[in-house]
XYZ file of C-alpha atoms in Angstrom:
621
model
C -0.159 0.182 0.050
C 0.813 3.456 0.454
C 1.712 5.991 2.928
C -0.665 6.176 6.104
C -3.778 8.099 4.952
C -4.171 11.556 5.532
C -5.533 12.834 9.000
C -5.752 15.696 11.341
C -7.402 16.178 14.876
C -11.032 17.284 15.440
C -11.167 21.160 15.507
C -14.714 22.672 17.190
C -15.489 25.897 17.601
C -18.678 27.640 18.480
C -18.420 30.405 15.721
C -20.146 29.761 12.227
C -16.888 30.230 10.243
C -16.309 27.878 7.064
C -13.973 27.318 4.628
C -15.340 29.907 1.941
C -14.207 32.656 -0.062
C -12.099 35.620 0.732
C -13.755 38.479 2.661
C -15.610 40.865 0.072
C -14.128 43.915 -0.202
C -15.570 47.203 -1.077
C -14.430 50.806 -0.878
C -15.596 54.070 -2.234
C -15.408 54.377 -5.903
C -13.858 50.952 -6.395
C -15.187 47.754 -7.788
C -16.390 44.745 -5.628
C -13.729 42.142 -4.666
C -15.133 38.710 -4.291
C -11.906 36.506 -5.059
C -13.429 33.778 -7.466
C -16.771 33.492 -8.409
C -19.229 30.457 -7.927
C -18.398 27.491 -10.199
C -20.562 24.192 -10.619
C -19.012 20.999 -9.220
C -19.563 19.257 -12.903
C -18.916 20.483 -16.542
C -22.467 19.671 -17.418
C -24.581 20.941 -15.025
C -24.897 17.359 -13.167
C -23.082 18.239 -10.062
C -24.443 19.178 -6.604
C -22.663 22.487 -5.148
C -24.813 25.500 -4.096
C -21.747 27.810 -3.927
C -18.266 28.155 -4.760
C -15.845 30.410 -3.649
C -11.906 30.663 -3.317
C -10.033 29.361 0.055
C -9.695 32.334 2.094
C -7.156 34.817 2.018
C -4.732 34.526 5.167
C -5.937 37.340 7.968
C -8.461 38.926 5.779
C -11.073 41.024 7.575
C -14.598 40.712 6.393
C -15.623 43.945 4.864
C -19.193 45.074 3.464
C -20.534 46.935 1.241
C -23.554 48.102 -0.982
C -21.862 46.363 -4.092
C -20.960 42.920 -2.092
C -22.135 39.649 -3.712
C -21.608 36.344 -2.766
C -22.980 32.687 -3.704
C -24.114 31.697 -6.868
C -25.359 33.492 -10.045
C -28.464 35.779 -9.500
C -31.593 34.210 -10.395
C -31.924 37.092 -13.084
C -29.645 35.701 -15.287
C -26.852 37.552 -14.583
C -23.439 36.378 -15.854
C -21.202 34.142 -13.631
C -17.517 34.771 -13.336
C -15.038 32.146 -13.990
C -13.472 29.745 -11.284
C -9.846 29.987 -10.175
C -8.978 26.989 -12.079
C -10.035 28.626 -15.124
C -12.567 26.398 -16.040
C -16.073 28.245 -17.196
C -18.860 27.084 -14.534
C -22.294 25.577 -15.186
C -25.098 26.670 -14.088
C -25.601 24.998 -10.708
C -28.145 22.324 -10.230
C -30.297 20.959 -7.462
C -27.408 19.931 -4.691
C -26.862 16.340 -3.952
C -25.618 16.537 -0.407
C -23.360 14.161 1.511
C -24.953 11.508 3.481
C -26.813 12.985 6.674
C -26.698 11.428 9.771
C -26.701 12.901 13.358
C -23.303 12.280 15.267
C -24.530 9.717 17.100
C -25.628 8.009 13.785
C -22.143 8.342 11.915
C -20.664 6.421 14.685
C -21.237 2.862 13.507
C -20.684 3.975 9.526
C -17.290 5.537 10.804
C -16.573 2.187 12.697
C -17.630 0.132 9.359
C -14.796 2.678 7.650
C -12.300 1.935 10.009
C -12.767 -2.040 9.888
C -12.806 -1.611 5.921
C -9.681 0.615 5.806
C -7.894 -1.880 8.831
C -8.687 -4.520 5.855
C -6.899 -3.161 2.849
C -3.946 -1.475 5.028
C -2.952 -4.821 7.000
C -3.127 -6.890 3.706
C -0.435 -4.792 2.148
C 1.853 -5.868 4.832
C 0.885 -9.143 6.700
C 1.910 -11.219 3.719
C 5.404 -10.089 3.789
C 6.653 -11.974 6.879
C 4.926 -15.640 5.830
C 6.480 -16.022 2.621
C 8.896 -18.446 3.821
C 6.159 -20.624 5.293
C 3.896 -19.970 1.903
C 6.487 -20.816 -0.297
C 8.003 -24.152 1.674
C 4.248 -25.057 1.378
C 3.190 -24.227 -2.290
C 6.278 -23.860 -3.812
C 6.674 -21.364 -6.487
C 9.807 -19.246 -5.148
C 10.836 -17.726 -8.520
C 7.072 -16.233 -8.431
C 6.036 -15.327 -5.081
C 6.869 -11.521 -5.574
C 3.484 -11.582 -7.708
C 1.776 -12.303 -4.234
C 2.383 -8.544 -3.601
C 2.553 -7.127 -7.408
C -0.792 -8.871 -8.502
C -2.673 -7.258 -5.499
C -1.015 -3.844 -5.827
C -1.949 -3.900 -9.766
C -5.755 -5.071 -9.150
C -6.035 -2.041 -6.546
C -4.356 0.326 -8.699
C -6.163 -0.124 -11.826
C -9.776 -0.360 -10.454
C -9.462 2.852 -8.515
C -10.708 5.256 -11.475
C -13.743 2.697 -12.374
C -14.967 2.540 -8.798
C -14.567 6.054 -8.660
C -16.810 6.695 -11.300
C -19.298 4.007 -10.245
C -19.823 5.750 -6.753
C -20.543 8.996 -8.406
C -23.043 7.374 -10.995
C -24.780 4.908 -8.536
C -23.842 5.824 -5.055
C -21.169 4.924 -2.603
C -23.131 2.400 -0.814
C -23.514 -0.307 -3.372
C -19.652 -0.033 -4.649
C -18.812 -0.540 -0.806
C -20.596 -3.397 -0.302
C -19.637 -5.022 -3.757
C -15.932 -4.080 -2.407
C -16.040 -5.758 0.866
C -17.966 -8.918 -0.410
C -15.308 -9.123 -3.460
C -12.521 -8.931 -0.902
C -13.887 -11.589 1.426
C -14.566 -13.864 -1.301
C -10.824 -13.430 -2.398
C -9.596 -13.964 1.289
C -11.812 -16.775 1.297
C -10.343 -18.473 -1.886
C -6.612 -17.495 -0.747
C -6.777 -19.336 2.252
C -7.763 -22.446 0.272
C -4.985 -22.180 -2.338
C -3.776 -25.400 -3.700
C -0.527 -23.989 -5.308
C 1.142 -20.750 -5.826
C -0.655 -19.833 -9.324
C -3.954 -20.581 -7.439
C -2.820 -17.817 -4.774
C -1.545 -15.353 -6.802
C -4.788 -15.438 -8.904
C -6.828 -15.372 -5.876
C -4.867 -12.226 -4.445
C -5.842 -10.710 -7.651
C -9.570 -11.011 -6.687
C -8.529 -9.594 -3.213
C -7.253 -6.727 -4.830
C -10.250 -5.933 -7.042
C -12.014 -5.765 -3.757
C -9.241 -3.758 -2.341
C -9.396 -1.041 -5.084
C -13.132 -0.542 -4.162
C -12.344 -0.208 -0.199
C -9.666 2.414 -0.807
C -11.564 4.767 -3.153
C -14.753 4.644 -1.663
C -13.858 4.606 1.987
C -12.034 8.020 1.653
C -15.013 9.366 -0.430
C -17.523 8.493 1.974
C -15.242 10.024 4.710
C -15.706 13.241 2.831
C -19.499 12.884 2.261
C -19.868 12.047 6.358
C -18.750 15.670 7.423
C -18.854 18.951 6.028
C -15.466 20.393 5.757
C -14.655 22.249 9.006
C -15.429 18.559 10.778
C -13.980 16.461 8.065
C -10.430 16.202 9.836
C -11.968 14.162 12.059
C -12.821 10.845 10.340
C -9.268 11.399 8.525
C -7.662 11.366 11.606
C -9.308 8.172 12.464
C -8.657 6.632 9.410
C -4.604 7.468 9.360
C -4.392 6.068 12.578
C -6.013 2.637 11.418
C -3.441 2.907 8.600
C -0.382 3.413 10.750
C -1.383 1.200 13.289
C -1.696 -1.646 10.344
C 1.571 -0.977 9.091
C 3.217 -1.835 12.246
C 0.882 -4.429 13.312
C 0.933 -6.385 9.945
C 4.188 -7.967 9.889
C 3.873 -8.758 13.231
C 0.494 -10.627 12.893
C 1.926 -12.368 9.577
C 4.761 -13.759 11.638
C 2.884 -14.931 14.668
C 0.177 -16.655 12.417
C 2.543 -18.302 9.939
C 4.808 -19.575 13.202
C 2.735 -20.437 15.471
C -0.634 -21.473 13.404
C -0.974 -21.789 9.945
C -0.326 -19.364 6.770
C -3.837 -19.386 5.940
C -4.995 -17.833 9.015
C -3.808 -14.539 7.378
C -6.424 -14.617 5.090
C -9.079 -16.472 7.287
C -8.977 -13.701 9.978
C -10.318 -11.402 7.015
C -13.771 -12.783 7.077
C -14.841 -12.167 10.611
C -13.592 -8.471 10.616
C -15.155 -7.933 7.010
C -18.355 -9.365 8.038
C -19.145 -6.621 10.931
C -18.113 -3.969 8.315
C -20.442 -5.177 5.949
C -23.181 -5.534 8.469
C -22.686 -2.097 9.462
C -22.372 -0.708 6.226
C -25.817 -2.430 5.289
C -27.511 -1.237 8.297
C -26.097 2.170 9.034
C -25.021 3.923 5.991
C -27.705 6.179 4.595
C -27.216 7.955 1.298
C -29.406 11.060 0.531
C -32.193 10.419 -1.721
C -30.992 12.099 -5.305
C -33.451 12.915 -7.958
C -33.827 10.122 -10.409
C -31.964 11.229 -13.672
C -33.786 11.743 -16.948
C -32.108 8.652 -18.669
C -30.844 5.800 -17.326
C -26.897 6.085 -16.314
C -24.555 4.384 -18.698
C -21.091 2.865 -17.789
C -18.452 3.406 -19.989
C -17.408 -0.250 -20.110
C -15.063 0.127 -22.984
C -13.322 2.769 -21.305
C -12.918 0.896 -18.158
C -11.282 -1.963 -20.049
C -9.198 0.220 -21.841
C -7.775 1.660 -18.558
C -7.569 -1.735 -16.629
C -5.345 -2.759 -19.907
C -3.522 -0.016 -20.198
C -2.778 -0.079 -16.437
C -1.997 -3.713 -16.146
C 0.476 -3.500 -18.965
C 2.290 -0.413 -17.348
C 2.418 -1.358 -13.933
C 3.741 -5.178 -15.016
C 6.341 -3.709 -16.797
C 7.482 -1.509 -13.929
C 7.059 -4.341 -11.511
C 9.242 -6.742 -13.514
C 11.478 -4.915 -15.422
C 15.112 -5.264 -14.043
C 13.696 -8.283 -11.700
C 12.269 -10.872 -14.085
C 14.046 -9.456 -17.538
C 16.723 -6.798 -18.319
C 15.025 -3.055 -18.655
C 16.013 -2.936 -22.307
C 15.085 -6.453 -23.475
C 12.184 -7.538 -25.563
C 9.589 -8.183 -22.743
C 10.132 -4.565 -21.016
C 10.175 -2.878 -24.620
C 7.302 -4.764 -25.794
C 5.208 -3.956 -22.112
C 6.184 -0.244 -22.738
C 5.067 -0.043 -26.277
C 1.898 -1.801 -26.061
C 1.177 0.452 -22.938
C 1.725 3.293 -24.715
C -0.529 2.528 -27.338
C -3.143 1.452 -25.396
C -3.001 4.866 -23.306
C -3.452 6.454 -26.806
C -6.429 4.530 -27.518
C -7.908 5.009 -23.885
C -7.515 9.009 -24.607
C -9.660 8.297 -27.642
C -12.509 5.817 -26.130
C -12.861 8.342 -23.432
C -13.109 11.580 -25.532
C -15.841 9.807 -27.121
C -17.728 8.218 -24.130
C -20.670 10.032 -22.724
C -19.848 9.203 -19.384
C -16.032 8.561 -19.266
C -14.394 6.669 -16.457
C -11.657 9.089 -16.266
C -13.333 12.594 -17.504
C -11.235 15.244 -19.229
C -12.103 17.625 -16.387
C -9.930 15.863 -13.848
C -6.639 17.153 -15.840
C -8.165 20.519 -16.936
C -8.958 22.109 -13.358
C -5.962 23.239 -12.266
C -6.895 22.539 -8.719
C -7.034 18.883 -9.367
C -4.338 18.574 -12.010
C -1.946 19.858 -9.501
C -2.995 17.896 -6.346
C -2.777 14.765 -8.859
C 0.688 15.565 -9.917
C 2.015 16.333 -6.353
C 0.834 13.332 -4.551
C 2.239 11.319 -7.545
C 5.463 12.911 -6.787
C 4.947 11.729 -3.209
C 4.278 8.374 -3.848
C 7.752 8.337 -5.908
C 9.623 9.762 -2.996
C 7.816 7.495 -0.322
C 9.640 4.617 -2.047
C 12.786 5.871 -0.425
C 12.274 5.329 3.322
C 9.737 1.954 2.818
C 11.523 0.029 0.539
C 15.499 0.982 1.083
C 15.658 2.130 4.502
C 15.263 -1.685 6.320
C 17.871 -2.749 3.987
C 20.160 0.105 5.115
C 19.244 -0.637 8.551
C 20.188 -4.107 8.283
C 22.847 -4.110 5.879
C 25.026 -0.783 6.713
C 23.697 -0.309 10.664
C 23.940 -4.133 11.484
C 20.465 -4.064 13.013
C 17.709 -7.147 13.099
C 14.695 -7.157 11.243
C 12.596 -6.045 14.045
C 15.031 -2.902 15.178
C 14.822 -2.058 11.402
C 11.413 -2.035 10.850
C 11.177 0.301 14.370
C 13.606 2.852 12.599
C 11.350 2.791 9.726
C 7.638 2.771 11.665
C 8.446 6.084 13.759
C 7.487 7.588 10.431
C 4.110 6.074 10.685
C 3.863 7.394 14.576
C 4.752 11.365 13.466
C 2.692 11.250 10.241
C -1.209 11.053 11.948
C 0.153 13.498 14.736
C 1.345 16.149 12.509
C -1.721 15.557 10.148
C -3.891 16.139 13.426
C -2.780 19.654 13.634
C -2.379 20.840 10.053
C -6.061 22.144 9.760
C -4.684 24.864 12.353
C -2.220 25.449 9.730
C -4.019 25.771 6.571
C -7.094 27.450 8.214
C -4.783 29.975 8.434
C -2.155 30.266 5.633
C -4.321 28.002 2.894
C -4.040 24.654 1.634
C -1.443 25.205 -0.707
C 0.763 27.308 1.459
C 0.667 24.429 3.812
C 1.344 21.638 1.594
C 4.109 23.811 0.128
C 5.545 24.322 3.778
C 5.283 20.444 4.415
C 7.275 19.268 1.231
C 9.640 22.085 1.516
C 10.750 20.460 4.753
C 10.730 16.743 3.487
C 13.110 18.018 0.860
C 15.346 19.322 3.288
C 15.143 16.274 5.143
C 15.687 14.135 2.248
C 18.719 15.789 1.473
C 19.964 15.638 4.850
C 20.137 11.789 4.848
C 23.299 11.285 2.945
C 25.190 13.819 5.231
C 24.625 11.036 7.929
C 28.022 9.850 9.323
C 29.083 6.226 8.364
C 28.132 3.963 9.846
C 26.219 6.395 12.524
C 23.837 5.146 15.311
C 20.490 3.794 14.795
C 18.810 7.162 16.052
C 20.340 8.958 13.374
C 17.978 7.807 10.509
C 15.031 7.081 12.950
C 15.275 11.042 13.603
C 15.204 11.822 10.102
C 12.188 9.730 9.374
C 10.383 10.946 12.428
C 10.830 14.252 10.895
C 10.174 13.100 7.451
C 6.709 11.833 8.639
C 5.702 15.002 10.453
C 6.562 16.950 7.024
C 4.658 14.749 4.922
C 1.570 14.709 7.102
C 1.396 18.476 6.865
C 1.790 18.114 2.995
C -0.818 15.345 2.218
C -3.779 15.765 4.453
C -4.081 19.349 3.198
C -4.263 18.553 -0.456
C -6.728 15.605 0.140
C -9.261 17.573 2.046
C -8.693 20.525 -0.046
C -9.304 19.079 -3.308
C -12.479 16.736 -1.631
C -13.834 20.151 -0.798
C -13.594 21.586 -4.415
C -16.274 19.106 -6.002
C -19.634 18.158 -5.046
C -21.223 14.973 -4.161
C -21.320 13.989 -7.917
C -17.699 14.206 -8.748
C -15.945 13.266 -5.571
C -15.704 10.065 -6.243
C -13.861 10.333 -9.414
C -11.681 12.876 -7.770
C -10.581 10.891 -4.937
C -10.120 7.930 -7.012
C -7.865 10.287 -9.428
C -5.730 11.339 -6.488
C -5.286 7.402 -5.254
C -4.606 6.621 -8.531
C -1.899 9.085 -9.186
C -0.521 8.020 -5.854
C -0.169 4.344 -6.517
C 1.315 5.126 -10.169
C 3.914 7.283 -8.608
C 4.819 4.712 -6.107
C 5.168 1.817 -8.936
C 7.464 4.312 -11.106
C 9.375 4.876 -7.842
C 10.331 1.261 -6.924
C 11.331 0.904 -10.534
C 13.370 3.804 -10.965
C 15.078 3.871 -7.745
C 15.840 0.203 -7.956
C 17.781 0.741 -11.069
C 19.387 3.867 -9.546
C 20.464 1.633 -6.399
C 21.875 -1.438 -8.716
C 23.431 0.973 -10.947
C 25.451 2.586 -8.049
C 26.328 -1.110 -6.546
C 27.504 -2.103 -10.108
C 29.927 0.757 -10.367
C 31.075 -0.001 -6.716
C 31.721 -3.736 -7.344
C 33.778 -2.951 -10.420
C 36.582 -2.193 -8.150
C 35.909 -5.015 -5.167
C 38.753 -6.198 -3.427
C 37.707 -9.592 -3.903
C 35.767 -11.694 -6.828
C 32.449 -13.098 -6.932
C 30.692 -10.394 -5.024
C 27.189 -10.308 -6.030
C 25.820 -7.369 -8.247
C 22.437 -6.153 -7.194
C 21.228 -4.505 -3.771
C 19.070 -7.691 -2.542
C 21.966 -10.207 -3.276
C 24.261 -7.872 -1.328
C 21.925 -7.860 1.523
C 21.492 -11.378 1.678
C 25.434 -11.972 1.754
C 26.043 -9.726 4.408
C 23.549 -11.271 6.467
C 25.870 -14.279 6.539
C 28.954 -13.398 8.501
C 31.311 -15.872 6.803
C 30.069 -15.355 3.192
C 33.132 -12.788 2.675
C 36.047 -11.499 4.345
C 35.789 -8.644 6.733
C 37.415 -6.187 4.320
C 35.243 -7.251 1.877
C 31.927 -7.073 3.960
C 33.079 -3.291 5.072
C 33.476 -2.841 1.513
C 30.147 -3.961 0.677
C 28.422 -1.792 3.478
C 29.892 1.220 1.940
C 28.521 0.329 -1.289
C 25.075 -0.146 -0.004
C 25.398 3.186 1.891
C 26.318 5.020 -1.099
C 23.616 3.399 -3.003
C 20.610 4.229 -0.632
C 22.251 8.177 -0.582
C 21.532 8.095 -4.047
C 18.321 6.811 -3.669
C 17.421 9.549 -1.080
C 18.747 12.096 -3.509
C 16.393 10.579 -6.161
C 13.782 11.053 -3.262
C 14.531 14.924 -2.991
C 14.121 15.187 -6.578
C 10.704 13.859 -6.444
C 10.201 16.459 -3.505
C 11.049 18.856 -5.428
C 8.722 17.870 -8.608
C 5.925 17.889 -5.867
C 6.832 21.700 -5.126
C 6.934 22.396 -8.623
C 3.484 21.249 -9.356
C 1.898 23.336 -6.660
C 4.140 26.399 -7.629
C 3.291 26.217 -10.994
C -0.221 24.607 -11.398
C -2.133 25.312 -8.260
C -4.108 27.980 -7.640
C -2.976 30.480 -4.979
C -6.767 29.793 -3.242
C -8.538 26.483 -3.905
C -12.348 27.326 -4.991
C -13.979 25.639 -1.984
C -17.251 24.697 -2.631
C -19.915 25.369 0.512
C -22.370 22.639 0.576
C -25.817 23.364 2.595
C -24.334 20.896 5.270
C -21.491 22.960 5.784
C -23.560 25.762 7.444
C -24.321 24.865 10.911
C -27.660 26.358 10.749
C -29.029 24.464 7.839
C -31.993 22.456 8.895
C -32.209 20.036 6.197
C -28.966 19.340 4.167
C -30.835 17.653 1.351
C -33.038 20.506 0.450
C -32.327 23.040 -1.929
C -31.262 26.411 -0.613
C -32.763 29.727 -1.507
C -29.969 32.337 -3.208
C -29.548 33.891 0.499
C -29.066 30.149 2.399
C -26.410 29.231 -0.697
C -24.063 32.422 0.634
C -22.765 31.614 4.369
C -21.406 34.260 6.315
C -17.651 34.749 5.514
C -15.138 35.794 8.382
C -11.785 36.387 9.243
C -9.734 33.348 9.846
């Protein structure tokens, strides 16, 4: 999986401030300034926003005047100004508000979301420690890596499809289908009779996992208005951080003291409880029946699936199963490029495309997609290469090496829990830039660590890195979800998660090539012959003290240190790309949509507000 889910802590206040536009400013003889004008949440008037305003200018005092305007276009047909992302707004339609339940009624739904997130989060790590037992029972050592690659592939390529389906048919049926599919895949994995069957059933699990990841994040945004949204994100982030640490431990215990098949069987009771809570308690708002029957772009879905499958296979297997410039790699990259072009043609002609063009035409969404894709790229450095560094260079055991990495998952949700206090003052974009700027400096500091150093040196850097990335990711997730209405939130959330997953896949391939290239260059002048030439083989050699002489072992440790240093420099380059995307593409203030449920005085969030109700009060932040 990816990094911990974004989080932030609850922030309750008695005054009715909302994440709306800048304070209107009028003066004698000067035109009214209202920031950005309202924008519909859709391209064709199918969205649900009631008013769109820019994110508040920091420390701006509200002023009023005779010409001050706020909210959507007037009913007299006056022109609607363009939004901050440069798109031309459509006429706002009647809103479809988020799921409306009381705070008490939300509790079982939140519990279901947390259980579902636990299923998706822990499944990415729990299998890793049981691989020796699985291979010993089923065989298939040469292809066991597909236990992870197949699951990741299925999750990634289905995210856009589930996002579109949740916008078209609602979140509840998509989440129910995803939980059922995940549980069926878990049961089949437990009954697998050989490695090929287990890999196939892991892919079935991944098909359900894609629905869990995207739909849970979307429902979390639906349940709470903007100012309360950090609550659910904090809980989901805590679940993800806990699962990333508990997964390997649980997998090792089950494989060592029970049977590896229990790794999959324990999903069944957890998933059954989550399924019951969703069916029983999740109530979606009633929406107007569309004039025409919704159509699913199955051709586009198949094209997206095939393109993603070929591209991710090329990235995952390149340099591992075959050389990068071999016929299989070139063939897969060429075929994925052709399919990508075909996908663009299909999606441009589709009435309801799986990946709509507005995902990339709107500056806010496009910049967040690119920034989080770059974050997925840089996350490969700590999650993949730091454990090898801790064991091979610092001489730590697997548990201690895991702790060096896990401190990042401790500071991440804590930092995110307080990020709303920052972005409510300086804005989403500036907060994210602050976090990624700090991450860039931390990544550049890693090659400056002394050799061999102490374990607390990289642990401290990872603690700081988690805090920086928590400050980066959450404002972008919450911000981009708040710029679209209900009818587009699933697609938007899925596009963000999809880009992050693709970034991780690209990062694993790119940084793996960098690390092995540095090692190969260093080993050309090795003091002894017959040394391994790739990072994994070097790490295994260093685990056996008698495999090489002490001088050769020291040379190998320095080679690993140099390889990981280069990887972290590359990760710093990815951080710079994320900053560049925010600086050049993201609007200075996100055009936030204010839905009826965002107003603390709205009596019925599902009702269509009047023009006066659609323009909530704006006050100094």
